[in-house]
mmCIF file of C-alpha atoms in Angstrom:
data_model
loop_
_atom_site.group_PDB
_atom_site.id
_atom_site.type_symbol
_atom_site.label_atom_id
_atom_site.label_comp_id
_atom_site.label_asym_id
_atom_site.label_seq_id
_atom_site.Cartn_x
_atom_site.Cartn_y
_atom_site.Cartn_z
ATOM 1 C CA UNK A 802 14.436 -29.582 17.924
ATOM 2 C CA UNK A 803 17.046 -30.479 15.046
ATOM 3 C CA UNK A 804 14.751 -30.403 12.597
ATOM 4 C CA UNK A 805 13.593 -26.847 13.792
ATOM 5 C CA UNK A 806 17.186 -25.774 14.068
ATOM 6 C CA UNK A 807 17.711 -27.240 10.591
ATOM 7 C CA UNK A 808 14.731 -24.948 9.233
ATOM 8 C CA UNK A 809 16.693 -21.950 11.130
ATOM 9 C CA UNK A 810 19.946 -22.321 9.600
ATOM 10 C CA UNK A 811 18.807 -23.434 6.348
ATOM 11 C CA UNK A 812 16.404 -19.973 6.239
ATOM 12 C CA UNK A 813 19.377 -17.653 7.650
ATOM 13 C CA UNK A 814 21.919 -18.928 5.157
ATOM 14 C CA UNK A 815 20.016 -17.756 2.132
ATOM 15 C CA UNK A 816 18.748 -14.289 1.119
ATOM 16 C CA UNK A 817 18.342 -11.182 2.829
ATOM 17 C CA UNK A 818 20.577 -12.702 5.348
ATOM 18 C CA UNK A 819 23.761 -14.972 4.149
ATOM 19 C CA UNK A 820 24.672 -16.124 7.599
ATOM 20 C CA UNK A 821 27.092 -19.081 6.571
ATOM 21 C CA UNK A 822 26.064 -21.367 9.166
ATOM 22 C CA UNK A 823 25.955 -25.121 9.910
ATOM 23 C CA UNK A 824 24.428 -27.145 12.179
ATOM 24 C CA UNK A 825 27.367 -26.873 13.980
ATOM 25 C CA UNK A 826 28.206 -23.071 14.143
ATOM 26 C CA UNK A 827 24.924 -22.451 14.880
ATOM 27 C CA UNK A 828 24.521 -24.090 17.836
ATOM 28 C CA UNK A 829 28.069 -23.085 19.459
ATOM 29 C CA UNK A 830 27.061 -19.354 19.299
ATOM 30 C CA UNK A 831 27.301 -17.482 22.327
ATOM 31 C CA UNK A 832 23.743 -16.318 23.804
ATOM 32 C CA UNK A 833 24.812 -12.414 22.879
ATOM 33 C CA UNK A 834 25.539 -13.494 19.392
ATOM 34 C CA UNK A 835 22.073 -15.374 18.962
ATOM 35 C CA UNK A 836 20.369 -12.422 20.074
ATOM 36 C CA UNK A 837 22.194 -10.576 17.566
ATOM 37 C CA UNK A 838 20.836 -13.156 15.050
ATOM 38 C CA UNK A 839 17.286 -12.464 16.581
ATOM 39 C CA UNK A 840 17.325 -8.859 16.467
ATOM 40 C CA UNK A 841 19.025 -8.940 12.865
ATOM 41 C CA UNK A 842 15.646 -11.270 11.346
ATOM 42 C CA UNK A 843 13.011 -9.066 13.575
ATOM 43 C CA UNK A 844 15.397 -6.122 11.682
ATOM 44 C CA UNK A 845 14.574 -7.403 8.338
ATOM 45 C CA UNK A 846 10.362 -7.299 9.259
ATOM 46 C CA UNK A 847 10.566 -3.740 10.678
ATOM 47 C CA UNK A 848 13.725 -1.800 9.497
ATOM 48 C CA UNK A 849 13.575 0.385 12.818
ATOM 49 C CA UNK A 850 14.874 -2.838 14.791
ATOM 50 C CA UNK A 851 18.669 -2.331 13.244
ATOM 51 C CA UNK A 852 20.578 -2.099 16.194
ATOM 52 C CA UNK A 853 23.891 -3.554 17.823
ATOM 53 C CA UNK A 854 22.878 -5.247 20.570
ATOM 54 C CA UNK A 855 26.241 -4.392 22.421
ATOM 55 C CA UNK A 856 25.227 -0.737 22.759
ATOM 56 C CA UNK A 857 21.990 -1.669 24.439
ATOM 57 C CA UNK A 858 21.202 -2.485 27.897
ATOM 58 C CA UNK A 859 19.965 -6.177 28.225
ATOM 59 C CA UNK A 860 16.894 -4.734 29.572
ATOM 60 C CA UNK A 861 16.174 -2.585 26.734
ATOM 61 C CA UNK A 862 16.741 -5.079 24.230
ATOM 62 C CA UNK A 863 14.259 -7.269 26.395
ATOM 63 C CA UNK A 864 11.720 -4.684 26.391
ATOM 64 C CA UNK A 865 12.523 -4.097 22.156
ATOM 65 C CA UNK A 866 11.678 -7.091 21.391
ATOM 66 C CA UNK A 867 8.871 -7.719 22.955
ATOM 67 C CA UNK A 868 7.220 -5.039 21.547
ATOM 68 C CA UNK A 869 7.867 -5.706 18.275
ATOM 69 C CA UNK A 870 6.948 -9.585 19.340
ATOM 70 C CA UNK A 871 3.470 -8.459 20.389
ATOM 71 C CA UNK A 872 2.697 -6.521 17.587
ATOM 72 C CA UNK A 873 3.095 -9.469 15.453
ATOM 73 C CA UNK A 874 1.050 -11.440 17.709
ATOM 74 C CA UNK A 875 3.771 -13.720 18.652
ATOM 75 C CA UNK A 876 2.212 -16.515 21.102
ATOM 76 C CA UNK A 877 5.072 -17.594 23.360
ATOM 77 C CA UNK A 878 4.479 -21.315 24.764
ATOM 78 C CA UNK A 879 3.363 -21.966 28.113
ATOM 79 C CA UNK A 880 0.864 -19.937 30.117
ATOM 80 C CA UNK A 881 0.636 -16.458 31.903
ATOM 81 C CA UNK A 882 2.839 -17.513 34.740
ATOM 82 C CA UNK A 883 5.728 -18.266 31.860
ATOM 83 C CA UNK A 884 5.477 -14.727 30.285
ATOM 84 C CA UNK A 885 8.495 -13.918 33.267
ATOM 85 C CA UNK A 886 10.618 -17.082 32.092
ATOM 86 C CA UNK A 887 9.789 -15.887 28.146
ATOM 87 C CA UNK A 888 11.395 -12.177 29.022
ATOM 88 C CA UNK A 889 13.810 -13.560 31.227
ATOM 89 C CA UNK A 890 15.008 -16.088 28.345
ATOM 90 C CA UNK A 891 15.226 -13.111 26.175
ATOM 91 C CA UNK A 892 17.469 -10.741 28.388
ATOM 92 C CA UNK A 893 20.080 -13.782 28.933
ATOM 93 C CA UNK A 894 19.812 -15.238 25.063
ATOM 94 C CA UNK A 895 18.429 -19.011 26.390
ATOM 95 C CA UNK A 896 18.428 -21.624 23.010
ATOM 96 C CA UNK A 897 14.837 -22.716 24.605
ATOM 97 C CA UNK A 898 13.502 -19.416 24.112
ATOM 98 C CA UNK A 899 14.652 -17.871 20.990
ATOM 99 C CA UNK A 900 14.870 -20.632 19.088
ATOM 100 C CA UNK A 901 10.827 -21.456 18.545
ATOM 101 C CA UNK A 902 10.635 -17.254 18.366
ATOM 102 C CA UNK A 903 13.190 -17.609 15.187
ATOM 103 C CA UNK A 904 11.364 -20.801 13.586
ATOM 104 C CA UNK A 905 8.054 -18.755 13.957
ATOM 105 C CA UNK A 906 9.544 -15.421 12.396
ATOM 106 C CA UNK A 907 11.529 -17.199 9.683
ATOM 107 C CA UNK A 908 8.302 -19.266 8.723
ATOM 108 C CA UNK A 909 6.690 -15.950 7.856
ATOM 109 C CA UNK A 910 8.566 -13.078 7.311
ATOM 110 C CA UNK A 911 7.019 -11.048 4.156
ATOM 111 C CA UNK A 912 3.360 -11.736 6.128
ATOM 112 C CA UNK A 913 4.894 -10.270 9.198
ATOM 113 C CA UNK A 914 6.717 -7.532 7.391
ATOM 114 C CA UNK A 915 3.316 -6.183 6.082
ATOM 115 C CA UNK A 916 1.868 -6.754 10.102
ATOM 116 C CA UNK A 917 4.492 -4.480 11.235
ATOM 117 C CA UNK A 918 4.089 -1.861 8.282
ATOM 118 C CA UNK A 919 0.325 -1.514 8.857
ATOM 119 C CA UNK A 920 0.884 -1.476 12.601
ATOM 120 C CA UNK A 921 2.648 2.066 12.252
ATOM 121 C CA UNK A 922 -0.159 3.503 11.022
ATOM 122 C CA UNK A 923 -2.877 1.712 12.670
ATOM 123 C CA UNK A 924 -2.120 1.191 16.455
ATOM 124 C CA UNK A 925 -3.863 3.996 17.799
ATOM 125 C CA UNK A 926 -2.676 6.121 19.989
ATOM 126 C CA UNK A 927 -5.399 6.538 23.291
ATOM 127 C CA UNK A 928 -5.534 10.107 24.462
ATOM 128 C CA UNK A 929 -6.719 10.200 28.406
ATOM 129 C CA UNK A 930 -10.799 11.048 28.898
ATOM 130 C CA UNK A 931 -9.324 14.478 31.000
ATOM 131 C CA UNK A 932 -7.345 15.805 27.943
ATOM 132 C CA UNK A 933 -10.048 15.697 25.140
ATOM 133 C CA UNK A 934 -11.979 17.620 27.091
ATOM 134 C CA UNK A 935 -9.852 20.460 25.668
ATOM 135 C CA UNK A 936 -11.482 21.448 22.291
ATOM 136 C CA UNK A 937 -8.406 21.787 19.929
ATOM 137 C CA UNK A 938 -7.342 17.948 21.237
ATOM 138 C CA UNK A 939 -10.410 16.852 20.860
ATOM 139 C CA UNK A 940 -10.452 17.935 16.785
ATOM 140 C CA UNK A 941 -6.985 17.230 16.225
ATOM 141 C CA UNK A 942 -8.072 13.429 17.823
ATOM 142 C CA UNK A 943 -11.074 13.163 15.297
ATOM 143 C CA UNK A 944 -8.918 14.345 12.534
ATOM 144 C CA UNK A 945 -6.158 11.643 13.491
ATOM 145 C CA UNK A 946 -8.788 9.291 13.546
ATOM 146 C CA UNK A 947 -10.516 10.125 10.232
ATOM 147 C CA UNK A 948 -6.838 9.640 9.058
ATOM 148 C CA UNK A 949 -6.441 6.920 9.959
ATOM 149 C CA UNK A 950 -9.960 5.317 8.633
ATOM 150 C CA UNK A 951 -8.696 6.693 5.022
ATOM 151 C CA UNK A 952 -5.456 5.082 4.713
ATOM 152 C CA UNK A 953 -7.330 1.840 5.725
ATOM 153 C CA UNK A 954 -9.377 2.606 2.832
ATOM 154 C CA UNK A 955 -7.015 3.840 0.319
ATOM 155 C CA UNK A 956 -4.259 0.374 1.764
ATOM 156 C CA UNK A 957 -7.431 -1.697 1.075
ATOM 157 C CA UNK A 958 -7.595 -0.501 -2.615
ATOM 158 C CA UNK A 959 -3.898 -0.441 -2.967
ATOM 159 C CA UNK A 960 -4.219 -4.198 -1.870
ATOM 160 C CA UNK A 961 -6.968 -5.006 -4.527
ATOM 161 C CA UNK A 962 -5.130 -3.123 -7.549
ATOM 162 C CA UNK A 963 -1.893 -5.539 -6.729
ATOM 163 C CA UNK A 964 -4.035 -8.787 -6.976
ATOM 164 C CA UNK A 965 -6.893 -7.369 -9.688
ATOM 165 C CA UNK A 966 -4.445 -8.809 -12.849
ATOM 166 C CA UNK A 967 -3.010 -5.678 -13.656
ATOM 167 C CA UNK A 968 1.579 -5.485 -13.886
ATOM 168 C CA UNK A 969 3.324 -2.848 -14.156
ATOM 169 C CA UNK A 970 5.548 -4.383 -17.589
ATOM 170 C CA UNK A 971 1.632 -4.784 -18.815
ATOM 171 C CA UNK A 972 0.684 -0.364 -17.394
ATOM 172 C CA UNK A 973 4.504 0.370 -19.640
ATOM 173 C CA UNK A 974 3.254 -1.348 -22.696
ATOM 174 C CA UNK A 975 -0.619 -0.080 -22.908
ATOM 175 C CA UNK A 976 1.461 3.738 -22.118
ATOM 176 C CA UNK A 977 3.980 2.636 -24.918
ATOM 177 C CA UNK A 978 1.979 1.914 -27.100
ATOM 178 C CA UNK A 979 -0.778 5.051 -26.745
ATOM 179 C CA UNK A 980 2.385 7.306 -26.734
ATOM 180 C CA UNK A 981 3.512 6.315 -30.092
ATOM 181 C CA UNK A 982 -0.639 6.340 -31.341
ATOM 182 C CA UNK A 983 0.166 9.786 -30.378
ATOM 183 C CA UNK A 984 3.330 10.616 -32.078
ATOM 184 C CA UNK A 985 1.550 9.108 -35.337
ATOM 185 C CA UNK A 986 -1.292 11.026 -35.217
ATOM 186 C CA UNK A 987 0.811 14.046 -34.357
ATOM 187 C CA UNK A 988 2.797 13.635 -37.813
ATOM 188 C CA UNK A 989 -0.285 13.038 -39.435
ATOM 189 C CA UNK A 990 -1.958 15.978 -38.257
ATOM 190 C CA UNK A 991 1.374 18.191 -39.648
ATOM 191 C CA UNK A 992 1.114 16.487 -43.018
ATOM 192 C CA UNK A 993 -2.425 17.411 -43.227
ATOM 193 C CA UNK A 994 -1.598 20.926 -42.197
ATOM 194 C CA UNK A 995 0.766 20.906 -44.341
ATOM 195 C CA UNK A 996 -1.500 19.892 -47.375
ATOM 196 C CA UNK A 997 -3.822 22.536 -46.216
ATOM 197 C CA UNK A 998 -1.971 25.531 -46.160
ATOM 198 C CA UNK A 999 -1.521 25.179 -49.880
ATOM 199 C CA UNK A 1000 -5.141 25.311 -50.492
ATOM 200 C CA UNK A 1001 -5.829 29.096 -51.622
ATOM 201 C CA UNK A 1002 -7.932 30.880 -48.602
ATOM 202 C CA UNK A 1003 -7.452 28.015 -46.302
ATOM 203 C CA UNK A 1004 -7.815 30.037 -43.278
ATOM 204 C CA UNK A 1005 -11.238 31.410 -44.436
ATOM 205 C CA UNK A 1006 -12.175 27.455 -44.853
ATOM 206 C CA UNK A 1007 -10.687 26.413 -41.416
ATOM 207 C CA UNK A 1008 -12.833 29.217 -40.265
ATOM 208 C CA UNK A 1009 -15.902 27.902 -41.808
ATOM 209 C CA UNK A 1010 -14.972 24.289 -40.882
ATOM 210 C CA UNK A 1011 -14.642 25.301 -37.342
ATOM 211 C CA UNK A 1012 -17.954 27.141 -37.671
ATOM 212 C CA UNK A 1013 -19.718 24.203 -38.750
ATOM 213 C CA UNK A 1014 -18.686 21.916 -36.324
ATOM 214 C CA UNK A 1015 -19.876 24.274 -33.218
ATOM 215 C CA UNK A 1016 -23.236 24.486 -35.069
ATOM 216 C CA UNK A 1017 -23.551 20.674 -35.825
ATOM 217 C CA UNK A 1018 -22.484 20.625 -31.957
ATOM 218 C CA UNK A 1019 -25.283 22.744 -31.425
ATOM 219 C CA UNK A 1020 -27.756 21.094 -33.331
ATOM 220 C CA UNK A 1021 -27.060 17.367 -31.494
ATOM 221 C CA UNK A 1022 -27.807 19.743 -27.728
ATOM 222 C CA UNK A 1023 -31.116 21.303 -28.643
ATOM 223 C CA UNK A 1024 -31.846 17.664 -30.639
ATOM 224 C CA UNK A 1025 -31.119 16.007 -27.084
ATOM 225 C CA UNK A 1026 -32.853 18.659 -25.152
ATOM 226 C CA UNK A 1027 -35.734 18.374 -27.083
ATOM 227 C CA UNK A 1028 -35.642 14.385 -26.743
ATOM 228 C CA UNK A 1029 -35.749 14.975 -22.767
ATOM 229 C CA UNK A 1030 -38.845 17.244 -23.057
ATOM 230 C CA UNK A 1031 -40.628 14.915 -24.639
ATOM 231 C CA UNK A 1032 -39.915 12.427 -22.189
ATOM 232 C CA UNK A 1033 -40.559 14.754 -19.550
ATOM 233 C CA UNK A 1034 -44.115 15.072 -20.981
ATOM 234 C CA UNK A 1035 -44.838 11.673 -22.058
ATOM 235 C CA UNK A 1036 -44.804 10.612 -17.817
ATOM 236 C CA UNK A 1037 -46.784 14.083 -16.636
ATOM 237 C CA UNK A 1038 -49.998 12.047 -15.583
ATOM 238 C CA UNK A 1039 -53.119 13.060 -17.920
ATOM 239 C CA UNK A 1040 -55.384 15.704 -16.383
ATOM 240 C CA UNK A 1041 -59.139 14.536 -17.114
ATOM 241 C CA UNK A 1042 -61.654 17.647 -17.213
ATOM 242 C CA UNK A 1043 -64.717 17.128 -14.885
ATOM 243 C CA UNK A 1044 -67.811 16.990 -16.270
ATOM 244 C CA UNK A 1045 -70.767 19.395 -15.989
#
């Protein structure tokens, strides 16, 4: 248990949450203020769990917590028959109970952050047999479910991008760098201009460039259309003539 309690304290005294404890402090707090502690780590995993447990009910803290406890597929020790004695621990703050709950959140809290995150979206939401009988529930269901298939998808790319190699400082450079390409050949696309428009009849040549480039344009289509047909013929089986 000290060592465990150690862990705690040790984890709640650094970043996001700067408790200040000791062994000591830690220890002495009353069993409203370590549920406060509780609630204030399962806050940092999912945001919606900021709350002052002194405006709640004990009940509804109870039933809060568990919630959030089951969608992170926290195991409590002990069988079925202790699942009472778990909530019952959490409505009256027992050490016994919150303290494995806090070494087991505080062991893995940017894992379970992402758990709760994806839970949002993916816990799905079962609509009775009776009511999708109506038509209109019935699509909007499908289209909730189809919705929820694509952000799986597009979370599951999102996922790949982050460990593919690819940084962000890395993305800013390769745009840096293609954005000042451009600026150069920008200025050296004004300079030629430039050199241009001093040519006598220059816009009679631009025409004539611009001419010859469609027709050279031209002349590679009908070269690679003609390259196709040929193919096209060279796998037409050969028709034999019968004889007489």
């Amino acid at each position: 248990m000290s060592d465990q309690i150690k862990f705690i304290v040790d984890k709640l005294n650094k970043d996001p949450f700067r408790k200040n404890y000791n062994l000591i402090t830690f220890d002495s707090l009353e069993p409203m203020q370590l549920l406060q502690v509780l609630s204030d780590v399962l806050a940092e995993i999912d945001p919606k769990q900021v709350v002052d447990i002194r405006e709640e009910m004990p009940e509804q803290t109870a039933k809060r917590m568990l919630s959030l406890l089951g969608i992170l597929k926290y195991k409590p020790p002990g069988n079925a028959t202790d699942m009472s004695t778990f909530r019952q621990g959490l409505v009256i703050g027992s050490k016994p109970v919150i303290y494995p709950v806090l070494h087991w959140l505080l062991q893995r809290t940017n894992e379970l952050k992402k758990r709760a995150y994806l839970a949002r979206f993916l816990i799905k939401l079962e609509v009775p047999s009776e009511f999708l009988q109506d038509e209109t529930v019935a699509d909007t269901n499908k289209q909730y479910e189809e919705l929820m298939e694509a952000f799986k998808t597009l979370h599951k790319e999102c996922e790949q991008l982050k460990t593919s190699g690819f940084s962000t400082a890395e993305i800013r450079r390769d745009i840096s760098a293609m954005e000042e390409e451009k600026d150069q050949l920008i200025k050296r696309v004004e300079r030629l201009k430039k050199r241009v428009e001093t040519v006598q009849n220059h816009q009679r040549m631009l025409k004539i460039a611009r001419q010859l480039r469609v027709e050279k344009e031209r002349e590679e289509f009908l070269a690679h259309q003609k390259q196709e047909q040929k193919n096209q013929v060279s796998t037409f089986p050969l028709m034999t003539v019968p004889s007489k």
